[in-house]
Steps between C-alpha positions, in 0.01 A plus 500: 500500500621852418297763691207259507516424124559143369801449269429275200800328345310299238339650189129556479312196373736247663312217667622329814371208702668397824498225763220242485337682207813447287531136612131432442511646149811304406366173639169554322680560169702180542192296589303631201784424259542147639125437471512614138744226392397241758229347281760412236700260724522133411383277215135598564578872515302753300634728226504880489423707193698823487415770247733797453415850379547396137262208533772233489398192696709272722334186637715330763520359848874556529539711814786722390342567159178614671687730737718646224198573281299660782539875542583499872544831679514423872865499620455200735329301225790582269734341756309173467523526122877512547474178704337332200759639257787380720341155523467492120861609445651261755294185441249559220197369691323538834413868452139459613612296801745771607241778475220318685739400783609864531137612501408243766797601718373859487146383580621301804708796618186713515363290785833521683508879460148519640633310803753781553800297388763734360574469122871449574422197717275358228774554241759328722266206552437473127874505434565218746212300353628551144848378599352194674276433198809481278652241735178299491502511119848346504374222730202405281676544162544204263859448380474222243449708184522330160359560151167350605481749787576786261209390281268501803622846600431634150153339486410634845598853393283478187194329653189708445672761285336419168749225416304198628466339156875491439641525851720189478658564157558866591664395828731268306596786265569730795717247686694426179552873443626562855732199491637617162609842633611381844872547563677385818177491698395852398221588259480831315138503384579791268650234272154348457320708241122481470340571163122493472255484210126450508299305244581145618429274796733501801605139426689629196746687723854369471857550617757621247865420570600838373336838454188628325526855365176685435639657180509423129787480251585840354482406130253271318781359285676350801460128574223417747686202645868439568628156603829472695481872569809702580378806684659843527381741771587867449396810690627741237290632209558377146459853374722788398571686819426868528787723603523565872545874438294726277634487145392621156602323179495724192468331160566716191468242221283193419812284494570593862147395594547167326833445672343582835217248447743233382717555805199451731409181311856371531502564874174306546624224266816468712289461815296221341817338365645487853190313614522260205876447545446392860287211374179629663173408330277659767536857632325655799563873524410702807483814286393590146586338167510727194275413202804447281660277766180296507531451123862382519428274799213345305729434203752340736229264631511642852182510711515832686285653775536860616420699814506195726461589869818499708349239735429272203854547367634391841272195502611409147860522617437259789298264283729481197840583648544802271697806609336841473710714264517879522724545195459303177877514446535266799249240373663160446381142471583445868239761597214316330235301683352170385139385472347200325228708338409865462158540342242770441149376574161665478314468831154653539561722199837631621852399402735370769858374486565163670860425596489132595708190570772689685731244655541558874288816489516702823210713387167348398156620395156390612257557214158538663173466311145581602163541333463875572721788610361512854534124545857485373594797723368318807679178398826695468452642851446146633812377318709789634390410855584133439843584357576707810404227746679223310816715485472568876461127566806414289710759686379425856430127466223531761121487470198493729153352465225727366131528577556716810698223672810708588291791631306271734825336615664837564192633681488194726870516590493880543222469758718255693796740463289788633470319836876544547481879458415722794328834487269649240714382208341159559169645380665629182655158427159337548346758267767421239419129526130566454574730203680218317179296506347749256659300216320164555189692609496692171565184297195343664278804447599536134415132446153549650584305817433582863823667611450424872442130444798485262731669754389266779557194279843629391616564855394150604666337196826685561546308824610208282679669208619844392404412144125499566332780307168588340407339169276772357368269227360237738454723803685246714824513697768302317874431496624772268835331442330187368251711302791677326406847629849636559638855531854634540599585855622836370145606406381464861821639647490816287124549551529487878810717508358770271155499662631526856748777417233702318254456789765602754586813304136604457430443872784730601355792302314742732505812285401540135569836337371534144599812310244682283257206508179469695395176671282412202807507273678256732208257503419589860162560659501878563325446834792278609783717374540678829559841346827686517557658837738795486865402552624749755 
């Protein structure tokens, strides 16, 4: 106060909510977001239709896709979107699981806050519970991972995602692709390219030991198929370069013009000759190819493709063994890659280049088909999830049973662990254990089952085996290991870690200051925003 007048240090229009109001708003935002994606969990989950401002439609039940497509404004809700994105980046699947666990942790914390338990104590309890949950995961994990297990992991990831008709053959393609690019126990999934085309059934999808380029040859006179291909990869243009500095060429006679044109032609002819001299019969250029160069390449019997993406050039290099050349003067036979066949094919009315039969290819392509654009897009999302989980399984060599089995096991053991903790943190650990049960509960609800009966049956069955989970197709409790419902341990580990850390961070926020935006702009209820008391 200065002579009885308040001093404002924030600009007019700034909105501020403090204390329980801020916590209530943030928890509410997290709960609403979790409820939004919750109905998509599991094989019996429902789809969401998202329509953007241009009228483009996305139909999916992939959690991270839904959250990315939604126009979310609330800052706390955005933090949960980041949980889903991190889950997607680290594992490739389990995004919905991570978000609904985070939402349930926030929901459980609300009751604790109402009991006057300090947010810091709740956060500490959650942290202890998350650490113990990771230990429990290690105890119940299955170590004997083989190719059959990888197939089960892939099929579990794709179940209910529009791939039912071809789940087994697609799983086989995915496992073959991951094993092809695996090196010393590590898998770089960037080396698995996915090309999609509608107009065919999903069963026509196949794995290409090589790379598919969504381009066409640059000249109609070039061959459409090359056997025993020798492939040159260049990231320099086959064009006459412009001068790097401003220059003016003055021609005073027709003969000078003719000489100038001939000189340009000779330069382009020399470039093409260097390609031909190397023995290459296929050329992939990252940059442009001049019209005249196209003509000469055609006459030389070279199949050429221009403006190929850098990522595709790198994949071609790994698949064929070719070196990427930045200067045509350096191109030799040793720099060429090898492929059994390079062919231009017309797929769904568009030309594509297939580079196949690459011996020992460390980059492969999954060619995905579907009857319509929306269907093939959803199949691709399912395949991307499956690739991520199979890669995680190959790297970690550990899996857990699905069907909510690990969540029930962790909840049961966490409740026992809570008895060893004194003070109010025990309540937070118990709340964490109860929050984990949201996964089997949601699976049951989405399958049209009674969630309470299902949870009671699961808890009783887990007395005998940690592998007992919910079979959503029969509605019965079953041994998930025997049923082939298997997930990577990393999916559960990352989901719990990300969800608990996000919940802890949101709980520790007691002041939200939003510049130049009203509560409506933040997705808040204006009556709950708490106003902005003067900062004095």
